[in-house]
PDB file of C-alpha atoms and ligand atoms in Angstrom:
ATOM      1  CA  UNK A   1      -2.182  -2.153 -23.305  1.00 93.00           C
ATOM      2  CA  UNK A   2      -4.720   0.354 -21.369  1.00 98.00           C
ATOM      3  CA  UNK A   3      -3.503   2.058 -18.420  1.00 98.00           C
ATOM      4  CA  UNK A   4      -4.640  -0.038 -15.746  1.00 98.00           C
ATOM      5  CA  UNK A   5      -3.905  -3.533 -17.535  1.00 98.00           C
ATOM      6  CA  UNK A   6      -0.346  -2.191 -17.690  1.00 98.00           C
ATOM      7  CA  UNK A   7       0.184  -1.188 -14.199  1.00 98.00           C
ATOM      8  CA  UNK A   8      -1.526  -4.418 -12.998  1.00 98.00           C
ATOM      9  CA  UNK A   9       1.117  -6.175 -14.674  1.00 98.00           C
ATOM     10  CA  UNK A  10       3.915  -3.915 -13.625  1.00 98.00           C
ATOM     11  CA  UNK A  11       3.036  -4.244  -9.710  1.00 98.00           C
ATOM     12  CA  UNK A  12       1.988  -7.909 -10.329  1.00 98.00           C
ATOM     13  CA  UNK A  13       4.473  -9.436  -7.976  1.00 98.00           C
ATOM     14  CA  UNK A  14       3.171  -6.746  -4.970  1.00 98.00           C
ATOM     15  CA  UNK A  15      -0.308  -7.543  -5.981  1.00 98.00           C
ATOM     16  CA  UNK A  16       0.721 -11.309  -5.778  1.00 98.00           C
ATOM     17  CA  UNK A  17       2.248 -10.845  -2.117  1.00 98.00           C
ATOM     18  CA  UNK A  18      -1.046  -8.854  -1.421  1.00 98.00           C
ATOM     19  CA  UNK A  19      -3.596 -11.597  -2.374  1.00 98.00           C
ATOM     20  CA  UNK A  20      -1.014 -14.527  -0.912  1.00 98.00           C
ATOM     21  CA  UNK A  21      -1.310 -12.635   2.348  1.00 98.00           C
ATOM     22  CA  UNK A  22      -1.488 -15.027   5.603  1.00 98.00           C
ATOM     23  CA  UNK A  23      -4.541 -12.331   6.484  1.00 98.00           C
ATOM     24  CA  UNK A  24      -6.512 -13.497   3.616  1.00 98.00           C
ATOM     25  CA  UNK A  25      -5.675 -17.216   3.721  1.00 98.00           C
ATOM     26  CA  UNK A  26      -6.883 -17.814   7.244  1.00 98.00           C
ATOM     27  CA  UNK A  27     -10.070 -15.318   6.779  1.00 98.00           C
ATOM     28  CA  UNK A  28     -10.617 -17.647   3.598  1.00 98.00           C
ATOM     29  CA  UNK A  29      -9.728 -21.144   5.407  1.00 98.00           C
ATOM     30  CA  UNK A  30     -11.632 -20.026   8.335  1.00 97.00           C
ATOM     31  CA  UNK A  31      -8.876 -20.414  10.705  1.00 97.00           C
ATOM     32  CA  UNK A  32      -8.697 -16.780  11.707  1.00 97.00           C
ATOM     33  CA  UNK A  33      -9.470 -16.066  14.936  1.00 96.00           C
ATOM     34  CA  UNK A  34     -12.207 -13.786  16.195  1.00 95.00           C
ATOM     35  CA  UNK A  35      -9.996 -11.731  17.794  1.00 95.00           C
ATOM     36  CA  UNK A  36      -7.286 -10.984  14.928  1.00 96.00           C
ATOM     37  CA  UNK A  37     -10.602 -10.463  13.019  1.00 97.00           C
ATOM     38  CA  UNK A  38     -11.636  -7.685  15.306  1.00 97.00           C
ATOM     39  CA  UNK A  39      -8.670  -5.664  14.859  1.00 97.00           C
ATOM     40  CA  UNK A  40      -9.129  -5.512  10.800  1.00 98.00           C
ATOM     41  CA  UNK A  41     -13.038  -4.519  11.577  1.00 98.00           C
ATOM     42  CA  UNK A  42     -11.811  -1.742  13.982  1.00 98.00           C
ATOM     43  CA  UNK A  43      -9.049  -0.602  11.630  1.00 98.00           C
ATOM     44  CA  UNK A  44     -11.451  -1.036   8.280  1.00 98.00           C
ATOM     45  CA  UNK A  45     -14.307   1.031   9.967  1.00 98.00           C
ATOM     46  CA  UNK A  46     -12.199   3.819  10.832  1.00 98.00           C
ATOM     47  CA  UNK A  47     -10.553   3.507   7.042  1.00 98.00           C
ATOM     48  CA  UNK A  48     -14.298   3.355   5.355  1.00 98.00           C
ATOM     49  CA  UNK A  49     -15.394   6.604   7.505  1.00 98.00           C
ATOM     50  CA  UNK A  50     -12.058   8.918   6.337  1.00 98.00           C
ATOM     51  CA  UNK A  51     -12.346   7.481   2.554  1.00 98.00           C
ATOM     52  CA  UNK A  52     -16.129   9.538   2.559  1.00 98.00           C
ATOM     53  CA  UNK A  53     -14.566  13.216   3.079  1.00 98.00           C
ATOM     54  CA  UNK A  54     -11.574  11.761   0.587  1.00 98.00           C
ATOM     55  CA  UNK A  55     -14.404  10.901  -2.399  1.00 98.00           C
ATOM     56  CA  UNK A  56     -15.875  14.245  -1.501  1.00 98.00           C
ATOM     57  CA  UNK A  57     -12.821  15.811  -1.876  1.00 98.00           C
ATOM     58  CA  UNK A  58     -12.455  14.461  -5.502  1.00 98.00           C
ATOM     59  CA  UNK A  59     -16.020  15.389  -6.120  1.00 98.00           C
ATOM     60  CA  UNK A  60     -15.579  18.811  -5.697  1.00 97.00           C
ATOM     61  CA  UNK A  61     -12.527  18.469  -7.916  1.00 97.00           C
ATOM     62  CA  UNK A  62     -14.367  16.337 -10.616  1.00 98.00           C
ATOM     63  CA  UNK A  63     -15.168  16.892 -14.221  1.00 98.00           C
ATOM     64  CA  UNK A  64     -19.357  16.929 -14.443  1.00 98.00           C
ATOM     65  CA  UNK A  65     -19.682  13.189 -15.382  1.00 98.00           C
ATOM     66  CA  UNK A  66     -18.013  12.015 -12.440  1.00 98.00           C
ATOM     67  CA  UNK A  67     -20.227  13.699  -9.705  1.00 98.00           C
ATOM     68  CA  UNK A  68     -23.238  11.743  -9.572  1.00 98.00           C
ATOM     69  CA  UNK A  69     -21.146   8.113  -9.487  1.00 98.00           C
ATOM     70  CA  UNK A  70     -18.661   9.701  -6.890  1.00 98.00           C
ATOM     71  CA  UNK A  71     -21.976  11.088  -4.837  1.00 98.00           C
ATOM     72  CA  UNK A  72     -23.247   7.561  -5.361  1.00 98.00           C
ATOM     73  CA  UNK A  73     -20.086   6.084  -3.767  1.00 98.00           C
ATOM     74  CA  UNK A  74     -20.558   8.312  -0.636  1.00 98.00           C
ATOM     75  CA  UNK A  75     -23.901   6.449  -0.070  1.00 98.00           C
ATOM     76  CA  UNK A  76     -22.315   3.132  -0.526  1.00 97.00           C
ATOM     77  CA  UNK A  77     -19.577   3.757   2.039  1.00 98.00           C
ATOM     78  CA  UNK A  78     -22.743   4.588   4.810  1.00 98.00           C
ATOM     79  CA  UNK A  79     -24.097   1.294   3.958  1.00 97.00           C
ATOM     80  CA  UNK A  80     -20.477   0.132   4.367  1.00 98.00           C
ATOM     81  CA  UNK A  81     -20.292   1.277   7.552  1.00 98.00           C
ATOM     82  CA  UNK A  82     -23.903  -0.087   8.667  1.00 98.00           C
ATOM     83  CA  UNK A  83     -22.246  -3.463   7.463  1.00 98.00           C
ATOM     84  CA  UNK A  84     -19.303  -2.875   9.936  1.00 98.00           C
ATOM     85  CA  UNK A  85     -22.000  -1.869  12.948  1.00 98.00           C
ATOM     86  CA  UNK A  86     -23.988  -4.841  12.106  1.00 98.00           C
ATOM     87  CA  UNK A  87     -21.217  -7.430  12.075  1.00 97.00           C
ATOM     88  CA  UNK A  88     -19.954  -6.170  15.050  1.00 96.00           C
ATOM     89  CA  UNK A  89     -23.441  -5.916  16.806  1.00 96.00           C
ATOM     90  CA  UNK A  90     -23.605  -9.611  16.109  1.00 94.00           C
ATOM     91  CA  UNK A  91     -20.176 -10.931  17.411  1.00 92.00           C
ATOM     92  CA  UNK A  92     -19.958  -8.339  20.406  1.00 94.00           C
ATOM     93  CA  UNK A  93     -17.040  -6.076  18.902  1.00 95.00           C
ATOM     94  CA  UNK A  94     -16.729  -2.515  20.198  1.00 95.00           C
ATOM     95  CA  UNK A  95     -15.584  -0.488  16.843  1.00 95.00           C
ATOM     96  CA  UNK A  96     -15.012   2.266  18.644  1.00 92.00           C
ATOM     97  CA  UNK A  97     -12.276   0.432  20.599  1.00 83.00           C
ATOM     98  CA  UNK A  98      -9.279   1.633  18.880  1.00 90.00           C
ATOM     99  CA  UNK A  99      -7.544   4.465  17.698  1.00 95.00           C
ATOM    100  CA  UNK A 100      -5.762   4.202  14.091  1.00 97.00           C
ATOM    101  CA  UNK A 101      -2.818   1.789  13.742  1.00 98.00           C
ATOM    102  CA  UNK A 102       0.600   3.283  12.483  1.00 98.00           C
ATOM    103  CA  UNK A 103      -0.392   1.804   8.863  1.00 98.00           C
ATOM    104  CA  UNK A 104      -4.132   2.841   9.069  1.00 98.00           C
ATOM    105  CA  UNK A 105      -3.304   6.207   9.887  1.00 98.00           C
ATOM    106  CA  UNK A 106      -0.782   7.058   7.649  1.00 98.00           C
ATOM    107  CA  UNK A 107      -2.935   5.015   4.517  1.00 98.00           C
ATOM    108  CA  UNK A 108      -5.920   7.694   5.332  1.00 98.00           C
ATOM    109  CA  UNK A 109      -3.313  10.770   5.561  1.00 98.00           C
ATOM    110  CA  UNK A 110      -2.257   9.377   2.139  1.00 98.00           C
ATOM    111  CA  UNK A 111      -5.808   9.476   0.954  1.00 98.00           C
ATOM    112  CA  UNK A 112      -6.247  13.263   2.199  1.00 98.00           C
ATOM    113  CA  UNK A 113      -2.866  14.216   0.512  1.00 98.00           C
ATOM    114  CA  UNK A 114      -3.586  12.778  -2.218  1.00 98.00           C
ATOM    115  CA  UNK A 115      -7.166  14.148  -2.667  1.00 98.00           C
ATOM    116  CA  UNK A 116      -5.843  17.756  -2.378  1.00 97.00           C
ATOM    117  CA  UNK A 117      -2.655  17.519  -3.478  1.00 97.00           C
ATOM    118  CA  UNK A 118      -2.269  15.583  -6.309  1.00 98.00           C
ATOM    119  CA  UNK A 119      -4.048  15.751  -9.571  1.00 98.00           C
ATOM    120  CA  UNK A 120      -7.353  14.522 -10.235  1.00 98.00           C
ATOM    121  CA  UNK A 121      -5.973  11.679 -12.328  1.00 98.00           C
ATOM    122  CA  UNK A 122      -3.591  10.944 -10.014  1.00 98.00           C
ATOM    123  CA  UNK A 123      -6.041  10.789  -6.766  1.00 98.00           C
ATOM    124  CA  UNK A 124      -8.401   8.764  -9.024  1.00 98.00           C
ATOM    125  CA  UNK A 125      -5.826   6.157  -9.517  1.00 98.00           C
ATOM    126  CA  UNK A 126      -5.574   6.169  -5.570  1.00 98.00           C
ATOM    127  CA  UNK A 127      -9.295   5.092  -5.851  1.00 98.00           C
ATOM    128  CA  UNK A 128      -9.227   2.481  -8.369  1.00 98.00           C
ATOM    129  CA  UNK A 129      -5.963   0.798  -7.326  1.00 99.00           C
ATOM    130  CA  UNK A 130      -7.757   0.622  -3.376  1.00 98.00           C
ATOM    131  CA  UNK A 131     -10.997  -0.410  -4.602  1.00 98.00           C
ATOM    132  CA  UNK A 132      -9.552  -2.971  -7.049  1.00 98.00           C
ATOM    133  CA  UNK A 133      -7.221  -4.344  -4.257  1.00 98.00           C
ATOM    134  CA  UNK A 134     -10.400  -5.321  -1.601  1.00 98.00           C
ATOM    135  CA  UNK A 135     -12.171  -6.570  -5.014  1.00 98.00           C
ATOM    136  CA  UNK A 136      -9.071  -8.980  -5.706  1.00 98.00           C
ATOM    137  CA  UNK A 137      -8.955  -9.673  -1.844  1.00 98.00           C
ATOM    138  CA  UNK A 138     -11.996 -10.589  -0.889  1.00 98.00           C
ATOM    139  CA  UNK A 139     -12.536 -12.632  -4.351  1.00 98.00           C
ATOM    140  CA  UNK A 140      -9.109 -14.683  -2.577  1.00 98.00           C
ATOM    141  CA  UNK A 141     -11.151 -14.983   0.549  1.00 98.00           C
ATOM    142  CA  UNK A 142     -14.666 -15.910  -1.165  1.00 98.00           C
ATOM    143  CA  UNK A 143     -12.663 -18.590  -3.018  1.00 96.00           C
ATOM    144  CA  UNK A 144     -12.983 -20.747   0.456  1.00 97.00           C
ATOM    145  CA  UNK A 145     -14.871 -19.324   2.737  1.00 97.00           C
ATOM    146  CA  UNK A 146     -17.956 -21.201   4.080  1.00 97.00           C
ATOM    147  CA  UNK A 147     -21.128 -19.502   3.076  1.00 97.00           C
ATOM    148  CA  UNK A 148     -22.424 -19.656   6.595  1.00 96.00           C
ATOM    149  CA  UNK A 149     -19.489 -18.054   7.904  1.00 97.00           C
ATOM    150  CA  UNK A 150     -20.083 -14.933  10.196  1.00 96.00           C
ATOM    151  CA  UNK A 151     -17.139 -12.779   7.396  1.00 97.00           C
ATOM    152  CA  UNK A 152     -19.323 -13.786   4.636  1.00 97.00           C
ATOM    153  CA  UNK A 153     -21.063 -10.622   4.665  1.00 97.00           C
ATOM    154  CA  UNK A 154     -17.958  -8.825   3.997  1.00 98.00           C
ATOM    155  CA  UNK A 155     -17.137 -11.041   1.138  1.00 98.00           C
ATOM    156  CA  UNK A 156     -20.744  -9.938  -0.664  1.00 97.00           C
ATOM    157  CA  UNK A 157     -19.797  -6.778  -0.106  1.00 97.00           C
ATOM    158  CA  UNK A 158     -16.481  -6.699  -1.954  1.00 98.00           C
ATOM    159  CA  UNK A 159     -16.322 -10.036  -4.163  1.00 98.00           C
ATOM    160  CA  UNK A 160     -20.046 -10.022  -5.104  1.00 97.00           C
ATOM    161  CA  UNK A 161     -21.371  -8.772  -8.596  1.00 98.00           C
ATOM    162  CA  UNK A 162     -22.221  -5.005  -7.975  1.00 97.00           C
ATOM    163  CA  UNK A 163     -18.939  -4.218  -6.772  1.00 98.00           C
ATOM    164  CA  UNK A 164     -17.293  -6.229  -9.926  1.00 98.00           C
ATOM    165  CA  UNK A 165     -19.255  -4.009 -11.805  1.00 98.00           C
ATOM    166  CA  UNK A 166     -17.955  -0.492 -10.428  1.00 98.00           C
ATOM    167  CA  UNK A 167     -14.552  -1.612 -10.260  1.00 98.00           C
ATOM    168  CA  UNK A 168     -15.093  -2.626 -13.937  1.00 98.00           C
ATOM    169  CA  UNK A 169     -16.241   1.067 -14.302  1.00 98.00           C
ATOM    170  CA  UNK A 170     -13.571   2.973 -12.621  1.00 98.00           C
ATOM    171  CA  UNK A 171     -10.908   1.043 -14.580  1.00 98.00           C
ATOM    172  CA  UNK A 172     -12.474   2.553 -17.787  1.00 98.00           C
ATOM    173  CA  UNK A 173     -12.812   6.209 -16.251  1.00 98.00           C
ATOM    174  CA  UNK A 174      -9.211   5.571 -15.175  1.00 98.00           C
ATOM    175  CA  UNK A 175      -8.014   4.448 -18.579  1.00 98.00           C
ATOM    176  CA  UNK A 176      -9.823   7.653 -20.126  1.00 98.00           C
ATOM    177  CA  UNK A 177      -8.088   9.916 -17.572  1.00 98.00           C
ATOM    178  CA  UNK A 178      -4.785   8.497 -18.441  1.00 98.00           C
ATOM    179  CA  UNK A 179      -5.449   8.442 -22.354  1.00 98.00           C
ATOM    180  CA  UNK A 180      -5.947  12.287 -21.793  1.00 98.00           C
ATOM    181  CA  UNK A 181      -2.800  12.815 -19.373  1.00 98.00           C
ATOM    182  CA  UNK A 182       0.680  14.204 -20.332  1.00 97.00           C
ATOM    183  CA  UNK A 183       3.321  11.241 -20.330  1.00 97.00           C
ATOM    184  CA  UNK A 184       4.467  12.998 -16.632  1.00 98.00           C
ATOM    185  CA  UNK A 185       1.207  12.692 -14.889  1.00 98.00           C
ATOM    186  CA  UNK A 186       0.828   9.256 -16.279  1.00 98.00           C
ATOM    187  CA  UNK A 187       4.138   8.057 -14.753  1.00 98.00           C
ATOM    188  CA  UNK A 188       2.803   9.854 -11.426  1.00 98.00           C
ATOM    189  CA  UNK A 189      -0.277   7.912 -11.906  1.00 98.00           C
ATOM    190  CA  UNK A 190       2.067   4.474 -11.852  1.00 98.00           C
ATOM    191  CA  UNK A 191       3.907   5.905  -8.840  1.00 98.00           C
ATOM    192  CA  UNK A 192       0.361   6.232  -7.362  1.00 98.00           C
ATOM    193  CA  UNK A 193      -0.974   2.939  -8.077  1.00 98.00           C
ATOM    194  CA  UNK A 194       2.389   1.262  -6.263  1.00 98.00           C
ATOM    195  CA  UNK A 195       2.186   3.537  -3.445  1.00 98.00           C
ATOM    196  CA  UNK A 196      -1.482   1.967  -2.858  1.00 98.00           C
ATOM    197  CA  UNK A 197      -0.607  -1.468  -3.430  1.00 98.00           C
ATOM    198  CA  UNK A 198       1.734  -1.363  -0.954  1.00 98.00           C
ATOM    199  CA  UNK A 199      -0.415   0.275   1.401  1.00 98.00           C
ATOM    200  CA  UNK A 200      -2.673  -2.390   0.972  1.00 98.00           C
ATOM    201  CA  UNK A 201      -0.193  -4.600   1.899  1.00 98.00           C
ATOM    202  CA  UNK A 202       0.896  -2.848   5.019  1.00 98.00           C
ATOM    203  CA  UNK A 203      -2.933  -2.641   5.760  1.00 98.00           C
ATOM    204  CA  UNK A 204      -3.273  -6.353   6.061  1.00 98.00           C
ATOM    205  CA  UNK A 205       0.240  -6.797   7.798  1.00 98.00           C
ATOM    206  CA  UNK A 206      -1.197  -4.043  10.511  1.00 98.00           C
ATOM    207  CA  UNK A 207      -4.330  -6.588  10.926  1.00 98.00           C
ATOM    208  CA  UNK A 208      -2.455  -9.772  11.036  1.00 97.00           C
ATOM    209  CA  UNK A 209      -0.149  -8.625  13.647  1.00 96.00           C
ATOM    210  CA  UNK A 210      -2.192  -6.298  15.703  1.00 95.00           C
ATOM    211  CA  UNK A 211       0.369  -3.993  15.658  1.00 94.00           C
ATOM    212  CA  UNK A 212      -0.123  -0.506  16.711  1.00 92.00           C
ATOM    213  CA  UNK A 213       2.494   2.053  16.590  1.00 96.00           C
ATOM    214  CA  UNK A 214       5.933   1.686  16.397  1.00 93.00           C
ATOM    215  CA  UNK A 215       7.290   2.554  19.826  1.00 89.00           C
ATOM    216  CA  UNK A 216       4.387   2.091  21.440  1.00 77.00           C
TER     217      UNK A 216
HETATM  218  C1  MP5 B   1     -10.823  -0.651   1.046  1.00 56.55           C
HETATM  219  C2  MP5 B   1     -10.994  -0.700   2.542  1.00 56.55           C
HETATM  220  C3  MP5 B   1     -12.299  -0.613  -0.110  1.00 56.55           C
HETATM  221  N1  MP5 B   1     -12.151  -0.649   2.868  1.00 56.55           N
HETATM  222  N2  MP5 B   1     -10.175  -0.276   3.083  1.00 56.55           N
HETATM  223  C4  MP5 B   1      -8.848  -0.462   2.575  1.00 56.55           C
HETATM  224  C5  MP5 B   1      -7.567  -0.792   3.646  1.00 56.55           C
HETATM  225  N3  MP5 B   1      -8.602  -0.784   1.417  1.00 56.55           N
HETATM  226  C6  MP5 B   1      -9.751  -0.734   0.393  1.00 56.55           C
HETATM  227  O1  MP5 B   1     -12.359   0.285   0.005  1.00 56.55           O
HETATM  228  P1  MP5 B   1     -14.167   0.641   0.029  1.00 56.55           P
HETATM  229  O2  MP5 B   1     -14.504   1.927   0.266  1.00 56.55           O
HETATM  230  O3  MP5 B   1     -14.375   0.449   1.442  1.00 56.55           O
HETATM  231  O4  MP5 B   1     -14.870   0.135  -0.854  1.00 56.55           O
END
């Protein structure tokens, strides 16, 4: 079994919990309040902004065959920020209306720490797991959300054909990196896969509850 298939099978209970999260279910059913959705928009806008230096840090360590694809991701992230800005303007949301919540802040620090301190294959594992998580999460939303919903452009972004192809490409590259890795590094890659899945769940939970910082 390939590395990615094995990891997805291993973390299946967590992955299913993520896909069944009430934030995704309520978005799919069109019952989520605008206020709740705006929490996610503000926080994910900050996350996507932070993903750009994460990819840039990965690029600096990448094998040559990954230079162009990683540069392409940075361009795509710039377009994604514009999608958030366009949707926010359409519904009157101030994207700069909140600082990063605890879960978001922690996830962003995890991305950067991984990019600088983990091996390239470990950091690439985090990239794949985060992208695959969003792909599958928005596919779950796509299963029920009306096409004329004001939130449908987000479905198109992460559940559309281009993103599916991109995630498939990442999967092939991560499987190849795992083949070259020794057993200890492969095991650490598995740990990063699971941690990223947990951060994804924490992110939906933060969006659903609107929680900021503990004790605050
Ligand atoms: C992604 C995201 C997908 N936007 N937010 C979280 C919390 N996880 C994953 O990443 P990208 O770079 O927006 O496709």
